[in-house]
Short mmCIF file of C-alpha atoms in Angstrom, two decimals:
data_model
loop_
_atom_site.label_atom_id
_atom_site.label_comp_id
_atom_site.label_asym_id
_atom_site.label_seq_id
_atom_site.Cartn_x
_atom_site.Cartn_y
_atom_site.Cartn_z
CA GLY A 1 0.27 -0.06 0.16
CA GLN A 2 0.85 3.79 -0.38
CA GLN A 3 3.46 4.55 2.36
CA VAL A 4 3.87 8.01 1.66
CA MET A 5 1.01 10.16 1.37
CA GLN A 6 0.74 13.71 -0.23
CA ILE A 7 -1.80 16.30 0.04
CA PRO A 8 -3.60 18.01 -2.06
CA GLN A 9 -3.50 16.22 -5.14
CA TYR A 10 -4.47 19.44 -6.91
CA GLN A 11 -3.62 23.32 -6.01
CA HIS A 12 -5.04 26.17 -8.02
CA VAL A 13 -3.65 29.74 -7.04
CA GLN A 14 -3.64 33.06 -8.16
CA GLU A 15 0.03 34.36 -8.95
CA GLY A 16 0.99 36.09 -5.96
CA GLU A 17 -0.57 33.47 -3.68
CA ASP A 18 0.83 30.85 -1.15
CA PHE A 19 0.94 27.36 -1.94
CA THR A 20 1.85 24.37 0.44
CA THR A 21 2.28 20.68 -0.13
CA TYR A 22 2.04 18.21 2.47
CA CYS A 23 3.81 14.90 3.00
CA ASN A 24 2.92 12.07 5.59
CA SER A 25 3.97 8.68 6.37
CA SER A 26 2.70 6.36 9.04
CA THR A 27 6.70 5.28 9.46
CA THR A 28 9.72 6.75 10.35
CA LEU A 29 11.64 8.51 7.55
CA SER A 30 15.25 8.19 7.15
CA ASN A 31 15.26 11.18 5.09
CA ILE A 32 12.84 13.16 2.51
CA GLN A 33 13.58 14.48 -0.95
CA TRP A 34 11.77 16.82 -2.81
CA TYR A 35 11.42 16.85 -6.83
CA LYS A 36 9.64 18.94 -9.28
CA GLN A 37 8.20 17.83 -12.56
CA ARG A 38 6.90 20.52 -15.14
CA PRO A 39 4.22 19.35 -17.62
CA GLY A 40 5.56 16.81 -19.83
CA GLY A 41 9.15 16.64 -18.20
CA HIS A 42 10.96 14.69 -15.86
CA PRO A 43 11.11 15.01 -11.87
CA VAL A 44 14.19 17.32 -11.19
CA PHE A 45 15.38 17.05 -7.74
CA LEU A 46 15.11 20.34 -5.64
CA ILE A 47 16.11 19.31 -1.90
CA GLN A 48 16.92 16.93 0.41
CA LEU A 49 16.04 16.76 4.38
CA VAL A 50 17.77 14.30 6.78
CA LYS A 51 17.52 15.77 10.25
CA SER A 52 14.64 15.78 12.88
CA GLY A 53 13.13 19.44 12.83
CA GLU A 54 15.12 20.77 9.56
CA VAL A 55 14.40 23.42 7.72
CA LYS A 56 15.90 24.60 4.46
CA LYS A 57 15.16 27.56 2.21
CA GLN A 58 15.39 28.13 -1.71
CA LYS A 59 14.15 31.62 -2.32
CA ARG A 60 10.71 31.41 -2.01
CA LEU A 61 10.75 27.75 -1.38
CA THR A 62 10.81 26.57 2.62
CA PHE A 63 11.14 22.90 3.00
CA GLN A 64 10.51 21.63 6.57
CA PHE A 65 10.92 17.89 7.80
CA GLY A 66 8.88 17.02 11.01
CA GLU A 67 10.39 16.33 14.75
CA ALA A 68 9.28 12.86 14.47
CA LYS A 69 10.63 12.54 11.16
CA LYS A 70 7.44 11.18 9.68
CA ASN A 71 6.14 14.22 7.76
CA SER A 72 7.29 17.02 5.71
CA SER A 73 6.28 20.17 4.14
CA LEU A 74 7.09 22.39 1.04
CA HIS A 75 5.75 26.10 0.91
CA ILE A 76 6.08 28.59 -1.84
CA THR A 77 5.55 32.29 -0.97
CA ALA A 78 4.40 34.59 -3.84
CA THR A 79 4.05 31.97 -6.50
CA GLN A 80 5.08 32.80 -9.89
CA THR A 81 4.00 31.01 -13.31
CA THR A 82 7.33 29.43 -13.55
CA ASP A 83 6.06 27.35 -10.21
CA VAL A 84 3.65 25.43 -12.39
CA GLY A 85 4.25 21.70 -12.47
CA THR A 86 3.44 18.94 -10.09
CA TYR A 87 5.61 18.47 -6.65
CA PHE A 88 6.45 15.19 -5.35
CA CYS A 89 7.98 14.44 -2.07
CA ALA A 90 10.15 11.03 -1.94
CA ALA A 91 11.66 9.17 1.00
CA ASN A 92 13.60 6.28 2.35
CA LEU A 93 11.60 4.45 4.83
CA GLN A 94 13.65 3.76 7.77
CA GLY A 95 16.46 1.11 7.06
CA ALA A 96 15.62 0.76 3.09
CA GLN A 97 17.52 1.72 0.24
CA LYS A 98 14.46 2.19 -1.79
CA LEU A 99 13.00 5.67 -2.76
CA VAL A 100 9.55 5.74 -2.24
CA PHE A 101 7.42 8.41 -4.18
CA GLY A 102 4.38 10.31 -2.95
CA GLN A 103 1.45 10.92 -5.22
CA GLY A 104 2.44 14.11 -6.19
CA THR A 105 0.51 17.70 -6.02
CA ARG A 106 0.05 19.47 -9.33
CA LEU A 107 0.04 23.21 -8.69
CA THR A 108 -1.42 25.29 -11.60
CA ILE A 109 -1.58 29.34 -11.41
CA ASN A 110 -3.79 31.83 -12.76
CA PRO A 111 -1.64 34.74 -14.06
CA GLU B 1 28.12 17.18 -17.89
CA ALA B 2 25.56 15.27 -20.26
CA GLY B 3 22.38 14.23 -18.38
CA VAL B 4 20.77 10.73 -18.52
CA ALA B 5 19.84 9.60 -22.04
CA GLN B 6 16.75 7.40 -22.94
CA SER B 7 15.43 6.30 -26.11
CA PRO B 8 12.97 5.91 -27.91
CA ARG B 9 11.11 8.99 -26.34
CA TYR B 10 7.84 7.59 -27.39
CA LYS B 11 6.51 4.33 -28.25
CA ILE B 12 3.33 3.06 -29.56
CA ILE B 13 2.35 -0.72 -29.61
CA GLU B 14 -0.60 -3.18 -29.58
CA LYS B 15 -1.20 -5.31 -26.53
CA ARG B 16 0.65 -8.36 -26.46
CA GLN B 17 3.71 -7.20 -28.48
CA SER B 18 7.03 -6.61 -27.22
CA VAL B 19 8.97 -3.30 -26.50
CA ALA B 20 12.56 -2.43 -24.97
CA PHE B 21 13.60 0.93 -23.97
CA TRP B 22 17.14 1.89 -23.57
CA CYS B 23 19.12 3.86 -20.88
CA ASN B 24 22.65 5.38 -20.57
CA PRO B 25 23.22 7.03 -17.28
CA ILE B 26 25.56 10.01 -16.15
CA SER B 27 29.08 8.91 -16.80
CA GLY B 28 30.39 7.47 -13.52
CA HIS B 29 27.17 6.64 -11.78
CA ALA B 30 27.34 3.33 -10.39
CA THR B 31 23.41 3.33 -9.67
CA LEU B 32 20.84 2.93 -12.05
CA TYR B 33 16.96 2.70 -11.52
CA TRP B 34 14.09 2.23 -13.71
CA TYR B 35 10.77 4.05 -12.72
CA GLN B 36 7.01 3.59 -14.12
CA GLN B 37 5.25 6.72 -13.85
CA ILE B 38 1.55 6.04 -14.45
CA LEU B 39 -0.61 9.19 -15.55
CA GLY B 40 -1.24 11.19 -12.38
CA GLN B 41 0.98 9.22 -10.17
CA GLY B 42 4.06 9.39 -8.91
CA PRO B 43 7.32 7.68 -9.90
CA LYS B 44 7.25 3.63 -9.10
CA LEU B 45 10.48 2.13 -8.64
CA LEU B 46 10.77 -1.24 -10.72
CA ILE B 47 14.41 -2.15 -10.11
CA GLN B 48 17.77 -0.73 -8.98
CA PHE B 49 21.15 -1.52 -10.12
CA GLN B 50 24.34 -1.41 -8.39
CA ASN B 51 26.99 -1.79 -11.48
CA ASN B 52 25.81 -4.63 -12.84
CA GLY B 53 24.19 -6.33 -10.30
CA VAL B 54 20.54 -5.95 -8.89
CA VAL B 55 19.97 -4.04 -5.71
CA ASP B 56 16.21 -4.20 -5.83
CA ASP B 57 13.67 -5.53 -8.14
CA SER B 58 10.94 -6.22 -5.78
CA GLN B 59 8.15 -4.31 -7.57
CA LEU B 60 9.03 -5.68 -11.23
CA PRO B 61 6.61 -7.91 -12.73
CA LYS B 62 8.97 -10.34 -13.64
CA ASP B 63 6.50 -12.58 -15.78
CA ARG B 64 6.24 -10.03 -18.33
CA PHE B 65 9.16 -7.53 -17.51
CA SER B 66 12.83 -7.78 -17.26
CA ALA B 67 15.86 -5.61 -17.13
CA GLU B 68 20.00 -5.76 -17.72
CA ARG B 69 23.08 -3.81 -17.16
CA LEU B 70 25.54 -6.22 -18.37
CA LYS B 71 28.59 -3.95 -18.50
CA GLY B 72 27.83 -1.90 -15.53
CA VAL B 73 26.73 1.29 -17.81
CA ASP B 74 23.77 1.15 -20.16
CA SER B 75 20.62 -0.61 -19.48
CA THR B 76 17.75 -2.19 -21.13
CA LEU B 77 14.08 -2.61 -20.18
CA LYS B 78 11.90 -4.68 -22.06
CA ILE B 79 8.31 -5.94 -21.75
CA GLN B 80 6.97 -9.00 -23.02
CA PRO B 81 4.05 -9.15 -23.75
CA ALA B 82 2.74 -5.72 -23.20
CA LYS B 83 -0.77 -5.62 -21.57
CA LEU B 84 -3.20 -2.10 -21.85
CA GLU B 85 -2.08 -1.38 -18.10
CA ASP B 86 1.57 -1.04 -18.93
CA SER B 87 1.07 2.49 -20.65
CA ALA B 88 2.79 4.82 -18.32
CA VAL B 89 6.15 6.73 -18.61
CA TYR B 90 9.04 4.72 -18.11
CA LEU B 91 11.72 6.76 -16.32
CA CYS B 92 15.72 6.00 -15.84
CA ALA B 93 17.38 7.83 -13.46
CA SER B 94 21.01 7.35 -12.08
CA SER B 95 22.82 8.35 -8.88
CA PHE B 96 26.59 8.37 -8.27
CA ARG B 97 26.64 5.92 -5.31
CA PRO B 98 23.89 3.52 -4.03
CA ASN B 99 21.17 5.22 -2.02
CA SER B 100 22.38 4.31 1.37
CA GLY B 101 20.22 6.21 3.87
CA GLY B 102 18.60 8.14 1.03
CA ARG B 103 21.69 10.51 0.58
CA GLU B 104 21.99 10.47 -2.85
CA THR B 105 20.50 12.63 -5.53
CA GLN B 106 18.76 10.88 -8.42
CA TYR B 107 18.95 12.59 -11.92
CA PHE B 108 15.94 11.49 -14.11
CA GLY B 109 16.21 10.85 -17.98
CA PRO B 110 13.32 12.54 -20.15
CA GLY B 111 11.76 8.95 -19.94
CA THR B 112 9.84 7.02 -22.47
CA ARG B 113 6.42 7.37 -22.78
CA LEU B 114 4.70 4.33 -23.99
CA LEU B 115 1.05 3.81 -25.26
CA VAL B 116 -0.41 0.32 -25.51
CA LEU B 117 -3.44 -0.04 -27.87
#
């Protein structure tokens, strides 16, 4: 069954609004990675979080890893049309080498 | 630095036919992955190679899917015979070292879009 759940599945915002996607697991995660996939494109690595409670920023993007290492979030401030795409979280379950992807959150933006 | 190369980019076949995909990872990357991405879903790992050995093929439907990486560089993924539900994008990815503890970035190729009619 699905071990990494991601919500929401879709999000439509006005340009300039904020956007957040959440990733949750019932099991402890070794790490979490975030990828962005543009329409018709392939996943592109954004960032990796490893430590409990870790927060990383990339310009308008803020990534958080939960204290219990079971959830993560990606927040985009003041979205731009270039942010359009599907954002995936991917995680190694504790003790496993295999990367498990969430279902993704598809972001569309009204200019 | 050249990225992960895949071919063909698109393939349309009829059910019960065979199809093969090719992947050339980034030079020097020891680990190669094949993923299946069905429309609207996240990529699902089919098989992971470390050099020319298989690390994980637990989600590979072995009755119809096969993959090899004979010389530890290029890889091919084959489906024989194809079913309608195999319609998906097949993504190849590579990383420099094994994904131990999940600390390796995976670099994805453009994918092969397969449509089975």
